[in-house]
PDB file of C-alpha atoms in Angstrom:
ATOM      1  CA  GLU A1114     -16.318  -6.358 -35.907  1.00 68.00           C
ATOM      2  CA  VAL A1115     -17.135 -10.005 -35.436  1.00 72.00           C
ATOM      3  CA  LEU A1116     -14.710 -10.285 -33.071  1.00 69.00           C
ATOM      4  CA  ALA A1117     -15.885  -7.527 -31.084  1.00 66.00           C
ATOM      5  CA  VAL A1118     -19.492  -8.758 -31.187  1.00 71.00           C
ATOM      6  CA  GLU A1119     -18.238 -12.304 -29.641  1.00 69.00           C
ATOM      7  CA  ARG A1120     -16.252 -10.601 -26.931  1.00 66.00           C
ATOM      8  CA  LYS A1121     -19.121  -8.457 -25.998  1.00 69.00           C
ATOM      9  CA  LYS A1122     -21.433 -11.834 -25.585  1.00 71.00           C
ATOM     10  CA  GLN A1123     -18.667 -13.544 -23.385  1.00 67.00           C
ATOM     11  CA  ALA A1124     -18.674 -10.385 -21.458  1.00 66.00           C
ATOM     12  CA  GLU A1125     -22.515 -10.577 -21.059  1.00 72.00           C
ATOM     13  CA  ASN A1126     -22.375 -14.345 -20.195  1.00 73.00           C
ATOM     14  CA  LEU A1127     -19.521 -13.543 -17.660  1.00 72.00           C
ATOM     15  CA  LYS A1128     -21.477 -10.992 -16.014  1.00 74.00           C
ATOM     16  CA  LYS A1129     -24.077 -13.699 -15.131  1.00 77.00           C
ATOM     17  CA  SER A1130     -21.845 -16.166 -13.958  1.00 80.00           C
ATOM     18  CA  LEU A1131     -19.209 -14.338 -12.079  1.00 84.00           C
ATOM     19  CA  ALA A1132     -19.307 -13.399  -8.503  1.00 86.00           C
ATOM     20  CA  GLU A1133     -17.107 -11.797  -5.863  1.00 88.00           C
ATOM     21  CA  GLY A1134     -15.010 -14.358  -3.828  1.00 91.00           C
ATOM     22  CA  GLN A1135     -15.014 -16.756  -6.790  1.00 90.00           C
ATOM     23  CA  VAL A1136     -11.933 -18.542  -7.735  1.00 93.00           C
ATOM     24  CA  VAL A1137     -11.351 -18.504 -11.579  1.00 91.00           C
ATOM     25  CA  GLU A1138      -8.627 -19.530 -14.468  1.00 92.00           C
ATOM     26  CA  GLY A1139      -7.206 -16.860 -16.110  1.00 92.00           C
ATOM     27  CA  VAL A1140      -4.454 -15.846 -18.571  1.00 94.00           C
ATOM     28  CA  VAL A1141      -2.014 -13.165 -18.077  1.00 95.00           C
ATOM     29  CA  ARG A1142      -2.755 -10.538 -21.039  1.00 93.00           C
ATOM     30  CA  LYS A1143      -0.434  -7.550 -20.133  1.00 93.00           C
ATOM     31  CA  ILE A1144       2.172  -6.719 -17.716  1.00 93.00           C
ATOM     32  CA  MET A1145       2.024  -3.137 -16.334  1.00 92.00           C
ATOM     33  CA  PRO A1146       4.035  -1.111 -14.012  1.00 92.00           C
ATOM     34  CA  PHE A1147       1.095  -1.103 -11.361  1.00 92.00           C
ATOM     35  CA  GLY A1148       0.101  -4.837 -11.935  1.00 93.00           C
ATOM     36  CA  ALA A1149      -1.036  -7.509 -14.527  1.00 94.00           C
ATOM     37  CA  PHE A1150      -4.295  -7.573 -16.526  1.00 94.00           C
ATOM     38  CA  VAL A1151      -5.597 -10.907 -16.712  1.00 94.00           C
ATOM     39  CA  ASP A1152      -8.246 -12.327 -19.243  1.00 90.00           C
ATOM     40  CA  VAL A1153     -10.902 -14.193 -17.258  1.00 87.00           C
ATOM     41  CA  GLY A1154     -12.910 -15.655 -20.129  1.00 77.00           C
ATOM     42  CA  GLY A1155     -13.573 -12.796 -22.355  1.00 75.00           C
ATOM     43  CA  VAL A1156     -12.916  -9.698 -20.014  1.00 81.00           C
ATOM     44  CA  ASP A1157      -9.833  -8.394 -18.531  1.00 86.00           C
ATOM     45  CA  GLY A1158      -9.559  -8.155 -14.832  1.00 91.00           C
ATOM     46  CA  LEU A1159      -6.640  -6.490 -12.970  1.00 93.00           C
ATOM     47  CA  VAL A1160      -4.481  -7.846 -10.356  1.00 94.00           C
ATOM     48  CA  HIS A1161      -3.190  -4.831  -8.872  1.00 94.00           C
ATOM     49  CA  ILE A1162       0.823  -5.304  -7.477  1.00 92.00           C
ATOM     50  CA  SER A1163      -0.542  -5.128  -3.936  1.00 90.00           C
ATOM     51  CA  ASP A1164      -2.701  -8.386  -4.513  1.00 92.00           C
ATOM     52  CA  LEU A1165       0.046 -10.236  -6.193  1.00 91.00           C
ATOM     53  CA  THR A1166       2.150 -11.207  -3.518  1.00 87.00           C
ATOM     54  CA  TYR A1167       2.998 -11.165   0.017  1.00 82.00           C
ATOM     55  CA  ASP A1168       6.610 -10.900  -0.618  1.00 79.00           C
ATOM     56  CA  ARG A1169       8.540  -7.508  -0.947  1.00 76.00           C
ATOM     57  CA  ILE A1170       8.996  -7.256  -4.791  1.00 76.00           C
ATOM     58  CA  GLY A1171       9.526  -3.597  -5.428  1.00 77.00           C
ATOM     59  CA  PHE A1172       7.499  -1.587  -8.333  1.00 83.00           C
ATOM     60  CA  GLY A1173       7.203  -1.686 -11.878  1.00 86.00           C
ATOM     61  CA  GLU A1174       7.284  -4.129 -14.856  1.00 87.00           C
ATOM     62  CA  GLN A1175      10.472  -6.057 -13.855  1.00 87.00           C
ATOM     63  CA  ALA A1176       9.126  -6.429 -10.509  1.00 87.00           C
ATOM     64  CA  ILE A1177       5.842  -8.029 -12.014  1.00 90.00           C
ATOM     65  CA  ALA A1178       7.561  -9.993 -14.059  1.00 89.00           C
ATOM     66  CA  LYS A1179       9.354 -11.732 -11.122  1.00 86.00           C
ATOM     67  CA  VAL A1180       5.999 -13.544 -10.352  1.00 90.00           C
ATOM     68  CA  LEU A1181       3.779 -13.511 -13.731  1.00 91.00           C
ATOM     69  CA  LYS A1182       4.502 -13.759 -17.432  1.00 92.00           C
ATOM     70  CA  GLU A1183       2.408 -12.912 -20.212  1.00 92.00           C
ATOM     71  CA  GLY A1184       0.774 -15.496 -21.637  1.00 93.00           C
ATOM     72  CA  GLN A1185       0.758 -17.711 -18.303  1.00 93.00           C
ATOM     73  CA  SER A1186      -2.236 -19.240 -16.915  1.00 93.00           C
ATOM     74  CA  VAL A1187      -2.926 -18.557 -13.346  1.00 94.00           C
ATOM     75  CA  LYS A1188      -5.810 -18.849 -10.849  1.00 94.00           C
ATOM     76  CA  VAL A1189      -7.109 -15.669  -9.580  1.00 95.00           C
ATOM     77  CA  LYS A1190      -9.779 -14.800  -6.918  1.00 94.00           C
ATOM     78  CA  ILE A1191     -12.343 -12.126  -7.866  1.00 93.00           C
ATOM     79  CA  LEU A1192     -11.995  -9.357  -5.340  1.00 94.00           C
ATOM     80  CA  LYS A1193     -14.694  -6.555  -6.603  1.00 92.00           C
ATOM     81  CA  LEU A1194     -16.794  -6.406  -9.741  1.00 87.00           C
ATOM     82  CA  GLU A1195     -17.926  -3.242 -11.018  1.00 84.00           C
ATOM     83  CA  TRP A1196     -20.137  -3.469 -14.214  1.00 74.00           C
ATOM     84  CA  ASN A1197     -20.836  -0.344 -16.071  1.00 70.00           C
ATOM     85  CA  ASP A1198     -23.638  -1.040 -18.694  1.00 65.00           C
ATOM     86  CA  ALA A1199     -23.481   2.376 -20.413  1.00 63.00           C
ATOM     87  CA  ASP A1200     -19.683   2.108 -21.003  1.00 63.00           C
ATOM     88  CA  PRO A1201     -18.303  -1.649 -20.861  1.00 60.00           C
ATOM     89  CA  LYS A1202     -14.981  -0.124 -21.105  1.00 65.00           C
ATOM     90  CA  LYS A1203     -15.430   1.437 -17.418  1.00 71.00           C
ATOM     91  CA  SER A1204     -16.279  -1.850 -15.927  1.00 75.00           C
ATOM     92  CA  ARG A1205     -13.844  -3.037 -13.257  1.00 86.00           C
ATOM     93  CA  ILE A1206     -12.831  -6.324 -12.330  1.00 90.00           C
ATOM     94  CA  SER A1207     -10.286  -6.462  -9.424  1.00 94.00           C
ATOM     95  CA  LEU A1208      -8.346  -9.735  -8.884  1.00 95.00           C
ATOM     96  CA  GLY A1209      -5.844 -11.232  -6.328  1.00 94.00           C
ATOM     97  CA  VAL A1210      -3.572 -13.931  -6.525  1.00 93.00           C
ATOM     98  CA  LYS A1211      -1.949 -13.657  -2.698  1.00 90.00           C
ATOM     99  CA  GLN A1212      -5.338 -14.213  -1.571  1.00 91.00           C
ATOM    100  CA  LEU A1213      -5.275 -17.645  -2.699  1.00 90.00           C
ATOM    101  CA  ILE A1214      -2.598 -18.704  -0.360  1.00 85.00           C
ATOM    102  CA  ALA A1215      -1.906 -18.454   3.678  1.00 81.00           C
ATOM    103  CA  ASP A1216      -0.960 -14.956   4.954  1.00 81.00           C
ATOM    104  CA  PRO A1217       2.620 -15.606   6.114  1.00 82.00           C
ATOM    105  CA  PHE A1218       2.438 -12.764   8.519  1.00 83.00           C
ATOM    106  CA  THR A1219      -0.466 -14.824  10.215  1.00 84.00           C
ATOM    107  CA  THR A1220       1.282 -18.123  10.099  1.00 82.00           C
ATOM    108  CA  ALA A1221       4.362 -16.438  11.511  1.00 81.00           C
ATOM    109  CA  ALA A1222       2.440 -14.326  14.349  1.00 80.00           C
ATOM    110  CA  ALA A1223       1.068 -17.837  15.341  1.00 82.00           C
ATOM    111  CA  ASP A1224       4.235 -19.828  15.421  1.00 83.00           C
ATOM    112  CA  ILE A1225       6.561 -17.071  16.821  1.00 87.00           C
ATOM    113  CA  LYS A1226       5.804 -15.555  20.174  1.00 89.00           C
ATOM    114  CA  GLU A1227       7.200 -12.561  21.931  1.00 91.00           C
ATOM    115  CA  GLY A1228      10.417 -13.420  23.945  1.00 93.00           C
ATOM    116  CA  ALA A1229      11.233 -16.004  21.310  1.00 92.00           C
ATOM    117  CA  GLU A1230      14.744 -16.082  19.907  1.00 94.00           C
ATOM    118  CA  VAL A1231      14.888 -16.596  15.902  1.00 94.00           C
ATOM    119  CA  ASN A1232      17.424 -16.564  13.048  1.00 94.00           C
ATOM    120  CA  GLY A1233      16.992 -14.244   9.973  1.00 94.00           C
ATOM    121  CA  ARG A1234      18.692 -12.744   6.955  1.00 94.00           C
ATOM    122  CA  ILE A1235      19.004  -8.836   6.842  1.00 95.00           C
ATOM    123  CA  THR A1236      17.051  -7.758   3.755  1.00 92.00           C
ATOM    124  CA  ARG A1237      17.944  -4.146   3.629  1.00 91.00           C
ATOM    125  CA  LEU A1238      19.515  -1.404   5.988  1.00 94.00           C
ATOM    126  CA  ALA A1239      17.820   1.954   6.763  1.00 93.00           C
ATOM    127  CA  ASP A1240      18.896   4.813   8.737  1.00 93.00           C
ATOM    128  CA  PHE A1241      16.653   3.934  11.658  1.00 95.00           C
ATOM    129  CA  GLY A1242      17.336   0.126  11.823  1.00 95.00           C
ATOM    130  CA  ALA A1243      17.789  -3.215   9.884  1.00 95.00           C
ATOM    131  CA  PHE A1244      14.825  -5.334   8.491  1.00 95.00           C
ATOM    132  CA  VAL A1245      15.370  -8.877   8.822  1.00 95.00           C
ATOM    133  CA  GLU A1246      13.503 -11.781   7.237  1.00 92.00           C
ATOM    134  CA  ILE A1247      12.536 -14.372   9.744  1.00 91.00           C
ATOM    135  CA  ALA A1248      10.104 -16.277   7.698  1.00 85.00           C
ATOM    136  CA  SER A1249       9.244 -16.566   3.966  1.00 79.00           C
ATOM    137  CA  GLY A1250       7.539 -13.270   3.162  1.00 79.00           C
ATOM    138  CA  VAL A1251       7.889 -12.008   6.918  1.00 88.00           C
ATOM    139  CA  GLU A1252      10.128  -9.070   7.926  1.00 91.00           C
ATOM    140  CA  GLY A1253      10.879  -7.642  11.137  1.00 94.00           C
ATOM    141  CA  LEU A1254      12.730  -4.440  12.071  1.00 95.00           C
ATOM    142  CA  VAL A1255      15.718  -4.146  14.665  1.00 96.00           C
ATOM    143  CA  HIS A1256      15.447  -0.553  15.679  1.00 96.00           C
ATOM    144  CA  VAL A1257      19.075   1.045  15.630  1.00 95.00           C
ATOM    145  CA  SER A1258      18.994   1.401  19.303  1.00 94.00           C
ATOM    146  CA  GLU A1259      18.498  -2.462  19.546  1.00 95.00           C
ATOM    147  CA  ILE A1260      21.529  -3.365  17.458  1.00 95.00           C
ATOM    148  CA  ALA A1261      24.013  -3.157  20.014  1.00 93.00           C
ATOM    149  CA  HIS A1262      24.409  -1.688  23.477  1.00 92.00           C
ATOM    150  CA  ARG A1263      26.982   0.913  22.428  1.00 90.00           C
ATOM    151  CA  ARG A1264      25.744   3.834  20.554  1.00 91.00           C
ATOM    152  CA  ILE A1265      25.961   3.453  16.755  1.00 89.00           C
ATOM    153  CA  ASN A1266      25.643   5.881  13.955  1.00 90.00           C
ATOM    154  CA  HIS A1267      24.237   3.847  11.160  1.00 92.00           C
ATOM    155  CA  PRO A1268      23.285   0.237  11.141  1.00 94.00           C
ATOM    156  CA  GLN A1269      25.789  -0.355   8.139  1.00 92.00           C
ATOM    157  CA  ASP A1270      28.744   0.173  10.694  1.00 92.00           C
ATOM    158  CA  VAL A1271      28.032  -3.188  12.081  1.00 92.00           C
ATOM    159  CA  LEU A1272      25.773  -5.009  10.136  1.00 95.00           C
ATOM    160  CA  LYS A1273      25.438  -5.873   6.281  1.00 94.00           C
ATOM    161  CA  ALA A1274      22.803  -7.006   3.753  1.00 93.00           C
ATOM    162  CA  ASP A1275      22.346 -10.619   3.452  1.00 92.00           C
ATOM    163  CA  GLN A1276      24.030 -11.344   6.885  1.00 95.00           C
ATOM    164  CA  VAL A1277      22.299 -13.949   9.041  1.00 95.00           C
ATOM    165  CA  VAL A1278      21.837 -12.881  12.648  1.00 95.00           C
ATOM    166  CA  GLN A1279      19.990 -14.127  15.923  1.00 95.00           C
ATOM    167  CA  CYS A1280      17.404 -11.801  17.141  1.00 95.00           C
ATOM    168  CA  LYS A1281      14.803 -11.834  20.209  1.00 95.00           C
ATOM    169  CA  VAL A1282      11.055 -11.016  19.261  1.00 95.00           C
ATOM    170  CA  LEU A1283      10.234  -7.917  21.321  1.00 95.00           C
ATOM    171  CA  LYS A1284       6.777  -7.454  20.053  1.00 94.00           C
ATOM    172  CA  ILE A1285       4.307  -8.664  17.452  1.00 92.00           C
ATOM    173  CA  ASP A1286       1.537  -6.324  16.418  1.00 90.00           C
ATOM    174  CA  PRO A1287      -1.141  -7.870  14.045  1.00 85.00           C
ATOM    175  CA  GLU A1288      -2.971  -4.595  13.500  1.00 84.00           C
ATOM    176  CA  THR A1289      -0.090  -2.941  11.874  1.00 86.00           C
ATOM    177  CA  ARG A1290       1.852  -6.110  10.618  1.00 86.00           C
ATOM    178  CA  ARG A1291       5.051  -5.140  12.275  1.00 90.00           C
ATOM    179  CA  ILE A1292       7.531  -7.220  14.314  1.00 94.00           C
ATOM    180  CA  ALA A1293      10.102  -5.650  16.547  1.00 96.00           C
ATOM    181  CA  LEU A1294      13.196  -7.110  16.980  1.00 96.00           C
ATOM    182  CA  SER A1295      16.486  -6.922  18.935  1.00 96.00           C
ATOM    183  CA  ILE A1296      20.010  -8.179  18.625  1.00 96.00           C
ATOM    184  CA  LYS A1297      21.494  -6.692  21.671  1.00 94.00           C
ATOM    185  CA  ALA A1298      18.817  -8.350  23.931  1.00 94.00           C
ATOM    186  CA  LEU A1299      20.941 -11.560  23.105  1.00 92.00           C
ATOM    187  CA  SER A1300      24.373 -10.196  24.310  1.00 88.00           C
ATOM    188  CA  ALA A1301      25.396  -9.556  27.629  1.00 83.00           C
ATOM    189  CA  ALA A1302      25.822  -5.701  28.597  1.00 79.00           C
ATOM    190  CA  PRO A1303      29.330  -4.518  29.129  1.00 78.00           C
ATOM    191  CA  GLU A1304      30.304  -4.012  32.716  1.00 73.00           C
ATOM    192  CA  PRO A1305      30.170  -0.571  34.100  1.00 69.00           C
ATOM    193  CA  GLN A1306      33.452   1.128  34.470  1.00 64.00           C
ATOM    194  CA  GLY A1307      34.746   1.396  37.986  1.00 58.00           C
ATOM    195  CA  GLY A1308      36.278   4.742  39.267  1.00 50.00           C
ATOM    196  CA  ARG A1309      34.422   7.761  40.728  1.00 50.00           C
ATOM    197  CA  GLY A1310      30.807   7.172  40.659  1.00 49.00           C
ATOM    198  CA  GLY A1311      31.258   3.675  39.527  1.00 47.00           C
ATOM    199  CA  LYS A1312      28.752   1.106  40.228  1.00 49.00           C
ATOM    200  CA  ASP A1313      31.372  -1.561  41.475  1.00 49.00           C
ATOM    201  CA  ARG A1314      32.718   0.338  44.751  1.00 48.00           C
ATOM    202  CA  THR A1315      32.433  -1.766  47.518  1.00 48.00           C
ATOM    203  CA  PRO A1316      29.402  -0.322  49.940  1.00 49.00           C
ATOM    204  CA  ALA A1317      30.346   1.238  53.043  1.00 46.00           C
ATOM    205  CA  ARG A1318      29.561  -0.882  56.013  1.00 42.00           C
TER     206      ARG A1318
END
């Protein structure tokens, strides 16, 4: 009971001192599948998995543990405060970790221009194309139609995960945070076949 009273007093003091946008020091108290609870001096705030890192880490406690550990000290930014005086347990503090570092997509968009040639590592393959990491935390998509000049059934027929490839940047869309890439744009198209209807016939004079 004494600890509960003391914690409530700390919460009241924090209510007066905390504000949205502040950067504070906290301690990771509990790892959950959807994020991590961080003690910011007497009250717990939640760092949702979407506010943890710009990197693609998956979902679940093991994914969270790649970035934070219980008992770890961490700097967080207060994103939103929702105090409930009637029921303090319903008060909500939303915290962010990735907001304290530069957005890698914004940095990449400033450094990489449409039409540029980039090297990247294939992170995963899907039916519709291959995702390529062209900068730390930044992925672009090579659509299946942009992999080769010939028709392929599935990207895995010609590509594999962790393979390093050279691509051409076709389009950068800051609003959707998507980057379109092409592998075939950097290779010569095959010569058209001769014969009837071929384009290599000598034109009549």
